[in-house]
Amino acid sequence: MNIILTGATGTLGSKVLYEFLTDKFDEIEKIYLFVRKKGNTSPESRIKKVITSEYAPDTIKKNLDAVLEKIKVITSDDFLNPAAFLSKEETNYFIHSAGYVNLSVNPDQEDEIFNENFGFTKKIFNSYVDYLHKFIYISTAFSIGNMGGVIDNDYLKKEEVTYRNYYEKSKHTTEKFLVEASKEKNIPIQILRPSVLGGNIIDTPTYFISKYMVFYLFAKFFYRSASDDSIRIAVNAEAGLNIIPTDYAAKVIVKVFESDIEQLNIVHSKGTNLLSGMSKIMETVGFNNFSVAKEAVDSTAGYGSLLEKFYYETIGVHLAPYLTSKPYEWDTTLLESILPIPEYDLEEYLVSTIKFAKTKEFRNEKW
Ligand SMILES: NC(=O)c1ccc[n+]([C@@H]2O[C@H](COP(=O)([O-])OP(=O)(O)OC[C@H]3O[C@@H](n4cnc5c(N)ncnc54)[C@H](OP(=O)(O)O)[C@@H]3O)[C@@H](O)[C@H]2O)c1
């Protein structure tokens, strides 16, 4: 079998690549990686950095020649040209992990977010469909929008969805497109949806993650803040944020991609309580001057300080919809039958991931 993987320079895709190269090495003929050039760094050099990184498994680094032999980097010239490197007779699995994680609520960004997530996936699917054994799409557990209660794996029957941002809407729209297109073209599809990605819990170094997004951005904002102005943050004290370690998510993906499962949320069985989680983050980054607001804080009511204004004009506007969401939980029965979620204390994990990020000054890996 061959694997075609997008997003291998990303947080999740790099871990999925490591899993394939360690767990499925002998079963895979070739791994095709779609990689863009970055600045002056060629796609091939970027992948070399990923697989020789200090965070790559030793088995990969010790076996480098064979690993390089197994990988073929596809550059943007050939992204939509499968005939250049694939044969229709082979068993080709396409795992589409590339995505644009942008939680903006600014209407000016809607088109870009839709083009990157929906438009790009549509082009890829239509170009590759005749070459594929199966198409696996990495979506997000939040593509169902702000839905309270217990959430199951089937997002495709839900009509009334309140999206928190264009990212969620673009991912859900993509899911719906793929399901319809796969029926029409008679090709199996699988939709896998991680919740918020956090540092490793199984692999070493524990708590490592290659890119600091979502809750890490919140921590980074207050870690870096030169001001100790007071700030009010609206939080639903009943609700939690669902964080899933990236290594666990990658292991699940590599375990299920050949199965008949059509939709699976890769989420924790419990959320980290937002109020206590936020307090722990603030304590870990050394910021104390905050209070919890009952109502949304925005420009209409006026800001209480310059720091508050700066927060709500930058990351606060993206994070507020998540901090004030309805309480929810996911049904993880199917997920846990595939790979049990490791047991650990959620707040200790949160503190440890932020401490790890601090040792790296919240700097993303340069891949
Ligand atoms: N991060 C999260 O918390 C989270 C949570 C749930 C679901 N997800 C989903 O999981 C998937 C992976 O996310 P991630 O966290 O790994 O994201 P990431 O760290 O931001 O990486 C994104 C990856 O996609 C690639 N990519 C983006 N647009 C591309 C394009 N037009 N052409 C080629 N490559 C492109 C990037 O390449 P470059 O390196 O060249 O930019 C990078 O390899 C996404 O589909 C995302 O929606 C993420």
PDB file of C-alpha atoms in Angstrom, residues 250-366:
ATOM      1  CA  ALA A 250      -1.685  10.409  15.583  1.00  0.00           C
ATOM      2  CA  LYS A 251      -1.656   6.847  16.931  1.00  0.00           C
ATOM      3  CA  VAL A 252      -5.449   6.638  16.567  1.00  0.00           C
ATOM      4  CA  ILE A 253      -5.261   7.867  12.969  1.00  0.00           C
ATOM      5  CA  VAL A 254      -2.707   5.214  12.049  1.00  0.00           C
ATOM      6  CA  LYS A 255      -4.787   2.535  13.813  1.00  0.00           C
ATOM      7  CA  VAL A 256      -8.119   3.365  12.114  1.00  0.00           C
ATOM      8  CA  PHE A 257      -7.327   4.519   8.599  1.00  0.00           C
ATOM      9  CA  GLU A 258      -7.826   1.009   7.145  1.00  0.00           C
ATOM     10  CA  SER A 259     -11.005   0.306   9.148  1.00  0.00           C
ATOM     11  CA  ASP A 260     -14.614   0.754   7.975  1.00  0.00           C
ATOM     12  CA  ILE A 261     -15.276   3.523  10.476  1.00  0.00           C
ATOM     13  CA  GLU A 262     -16.639   6.544   8.598  1.00  0.00           C
ATOM     14  CA  GLN A 263     -16.614   9.204  11.317  1.00  0.00           C
ATOM     15  CA  LEU A 264     -14.638   9.312  14.545  1.00  0.00           C
ATOM     16  CA  ASN A 265     -14.014  12.091  17.028  1.00  0.00           C
ATOM     17  CA  ILE A 266     -10.511  11.900  18.518  1.00  0.00           C
ATOM     18  CA  VAL A 267     -11.220  13.658  21.768  1.00  0.00           C
ATOM     19  CA  HIS A 268     -10.733  13.297  25.484  1.00  0.00           C
ATOM     20  CA  SER A 269     -13.587  11.754  27.476  1.00  0.00           C
ATOM     21  CA  LYS A 270     -13.512  14.836  29.740  1.00  0.00           C
ATOM     22  CA  GLY A 271     -12.933  18.544  29.232  1.00  0.00           C
ATOM     23  CA  THR A 272     -10.503  20.560  31.335  1.00  0.00           C
ATOM     24  CA  ASN A 273     -12.671  22.939  33.367  1.00  0.00           C
ATOM     25  CA  LEU A 274     -12.299  26.369  31.799  1.00  0.00           C
ATOM     26  CA  LEU A 275     -12.284  28.363  34.998  1.00  0.00           C
ATOM     27  CA  SER A 276      -9.753  26.298  36.916  1.00  0.00           C
ATOM     28  CA  GLY A 277      -7.767  25.628  33.717  1.00  0.00           C
ATOM     29  CA  MET A 278      -7.498  29.339  33.003  1.00  0.00           C
ATOM     30  CA  SER A 279      -6.398  30.037  36.581  1.00  0.00           C
ATOM     31  CA  LYS A 280      -3.731  27.311  36.310  1.00  0.00           C
ATOM     32  CA  ILE A 281      -2.435  28.761  33.045  1.00  0.00           C
ATOM     33  CA  MET A 282      -2.238  32.262  34.543  1.00  0.00           C
ATOM     34  CA  GLU A 283      -0.409  30.911  37.597  1.00  0.00           C
ATOM     35  CA  THR A 284       2.037  28.988  35.378  1.00  0.00           C
ATOM     36  CA  VAL A 285       2.899  32.028  33.265  1.00  0.00           C
ATOM     37  CA  GLY A 286       3.016  34.372  36.275  1.00  0.00           C
ATOM     38  CA  PHE A 287       0.097  36.696  35.484  1.00  0.00           C
ATOM     39  CA  ASN A 288      -2.230  37.462  38.409  1.00  0.00           C
ATOM     40  CA  ASN A 289      -4.236  40.549  37.598  1.00  0.00           C
ATOM     41  CA  PHE A 290      -7.317  38.975  36.014  1.00  0.00           C
ATOM     42  CA  SER A 291     -10.924  38.497  37.022  1.00  0.00           C
ATOM     43  CA  VAL A 292     -13.816  36.505  35.649  1.00  0.00           C
ATOM     44  CA  ALA A 293     -16.533  38.519  33.910  1.00  0.00           C
ATOM     45  CA  LYS A 294     -20.175  37.390  33.892  1.00  0.00           C
ATOM     46  CA  GLU A 295     -20.940  39.152  30.607  1.00  0.00           C
ATOM     47  CA  ALA A 296     -19.004  39.286  27.331  1.00  0.00           C
ATOM     48  CA  VAL A 297     -16.299  41.951  27.355  1.00  0.00           C
ATOM     49  CA  ASP A 298     -16.215  44.002  24.157  1.00  0.00           C
ATOM     50  CA  SER A 299     -15.833  47.492  22.792  1.00  0.00           C
ATOM     51  CA  THR A 300     -19.551  48.347  23.257  1.00  0.00           C
ATOM     52  CA  ALA A 301     -19.253  48.227  27.040  1.00  0.00           C
ATOM     53  CA  GLY A 302     -15.794  49.795  26.938  1.00  0.00           C
ATOM     54  CA  TYR A 303     -12.483  48.263  27.920  1.00  0.00           C
ATOM     55  CA  GLY A 304     -11.157  48.535  31.453  1.00  0.00           C
ATOM     56  CA  SER A 305      -7.471  48.825  30.542  1.00  0.00           C
ATOM     57  CA  LEU A 306      -5.104  49.011  27.587  1.00  0.00           C
ATOM     58  CA  LEU A 307      -4.122  45.380  28.084  1.00  0.00           C
ATOM     59  CA  GLU A 308      -7.771  44.334  28.037  1.00  0.00           C
ATOM     60  CA  LYS A 309      -8.298  46.285  24.805  1.00  0.00           C
ATOM     61  CA  PHE A 310      -5.206  44.688  23.227  1.00  0.00           C
ATOM     62  CA  TYR A 311      -6.313  41.199  24.311  1.00  0.00           C
ATOM     63  CA  TYR A 312      -9.840  41.550  22.879  1.00  0.00           C
ATOM     64  CA  GLU A 313      -8.573  43.113  19.669  1.00  0.00           C
ATOM     65  CA  THR A 314      -6.177  40.206  19.103  1.00  0.00           C
ATOM     66  CA  ILE A 315      -6.506  36.632  20.391  1.00  0.00           C
ATOM     67  CA  GLY A 316      -9.402  37.378  22.791  1.00  0.00           C
ATOM     68  CA  VAL A 317     -11.826  37.804  19.911  1.00  0.00           C
ATOM     69  CA  HIS A 318     -10.920  34.312  18.594  1.00  0.00           C
ATOM     70  CA  LEU A 319     -10.939  32.571  21.967  1.00  0.00           C
ATOM     71  CA  ALA A 320     -14.019  34.190  23.561  1.00  0.00           C
ATOM     72  CA  PRO A 321     -16.534  31.944  21.705  1.00  0.00           C
ATOM     73  CA  TYR A 322     -14.749  28.861  23.102  1.00  0.00           C
ATOM     74  CA  LEU A 323     -14.521  30.244  26.643  1.00  0.00           C
ATOM     75  CA  THR A 324     -18.256  30.952  26.707  1.00  0.00           C
ATOM     76  CA  SER A 325     -19.513  27.818  24.908  1.00  0.00           C
ATOM     77  CA  LYS A 326     -22.271  25.612  26.262  1.00  0.00           C
ATOM     78  CA  PRO A 327     -21.013  22.704  28.383  1.00  0.00           C
ATOM     79  CA  TYR A 328     -20.419  19.626  26.219  1.00  0.00           C
ATOM     80  CA  GLU A 329     -18.851  16.180  26.333  1.00  0.00           C
ATOM     81  CA  TRP A 330     -18.101  13.636  23.667  1.00  0.00           C
ATOM     82  CA  ASP A 331     -19.151  10.006  23.638  1.00  0.00           C
ATOM     83  CA  THR A 332     -15.764   8.245  23.422  1.00  0.00           C
ATOM     84  CA  THR A 333     -17.006   4.621  23.557  1.00  0.00           C
ATOM     85  CA  LEU A 334     -15.911   3.804  19.988  1.00  0.00           C
ATOM     86  CA  LEU A 335     -12.660   5.736  20.316  1.00  0.00           C
ATOM     87  CA  GLU A 336     -11.681   3.960  23.539  1.00  0.00           C
ATOM     88  CA  SER A 337     -12.365   0.577  21.908  1.00  0.00           C
ATOM     89  CA  ILE A 338      -9.694   1.479  19.318  1.00  0.00           C
ATOM     90  CA  LEU A 339      -7.078   2.905  21.680  1.00  0.00           C
ATOM     91  CA  PRO A 340      -7.814   3.638  25.336  1.00  0.00           C
ATOM     92  CA  ILE A 341      -7.108   7.239  26.298  1.00  0.00           C
ATOM     93  CA  PRO A 342      -4.165   7.240  28.728  1.00  0.00           C
ATOM     94  CA  GLU A 343      -5.109   8.116  32.285  1.00  0.00           C
ATOM     95  CA  TYR A 344      -3.695  11.348  33.618  1.00  0.00           C
ATOM     96  CA  ASP A 345      -4.787  14.344  35.662  1.00  0.00           C
ATOM     97  CA  LEU A 346      -6.120  16.968  33.241  1.00  0.00           C
ATOM     98  CA  GLU A 347      -5.010  20.034  35.204  1.00  0.00           C
ATOM     99  CA  GLU A 348      -1.537  18.636  35.875  1.00  0.00           C
ATOM    100  CA  TYR A 349      -1.248  17.892  32.158  1.00  0.00           C
ATOM    101  CA  LEU A 350      -2.280  21.437  31.278  1.00  0.00           C
ATOM    102  CA  VAL A 351       0.278  22.941  33.662  1.00  0.00           C
ATOM    103  CA  SER A 352       3.025  20.624  32.385  1.00  0.00           C
ATOM    104  CA  THR A 353       2.347  21.414  28.726  1.00  0.00           C
ATOM    105  CA  ILE A 354       2.532  25.137  29.458  1.00  0.00           C
ATOM    106  CA  LYS A 355       5.742  24.651  31.460  1.00  0.00           C
ATOM    107  CA  PHE A 356       7.209  22.778  28.485  1.00  0.00           C
ATOM    108  CA  ALA A 357       6.141  25.580  26.129  1.00  0.00           C
ATOM    109  CA  LYS A 358       7.824  28.100  28.426  1.00  0.00           C
ATOM    110  CA  THR A 359      11.122  26.217  28.140  1.00  0.00           C
ATOM    111  CA  LYS A 360      10.786  26.719  24.353  1.00  0.00           C
ATOM    112  CA  GLU A 361       9.614  30.355  24.743  1.00  0.00           C
ATOM    113  CA  PHE A 362       6.466  29.211  22.835  1.00  0.00           C
ATOM    114  CA  ARG A 363       8.539  29.114  19.625  1.00  0.00           C
ATOM    115  CA  ASN A 364       7.248  26.807  16.896  1.00  0.00           C
ATOM    116  CA  GLU A 365       9.616  24.300  15.305  1.00  0.00           C
ATOM    117  CA  LYS A 366      11.153  25.748  12.136  1.00  0.00           C
TER     118      LYS A 366
END
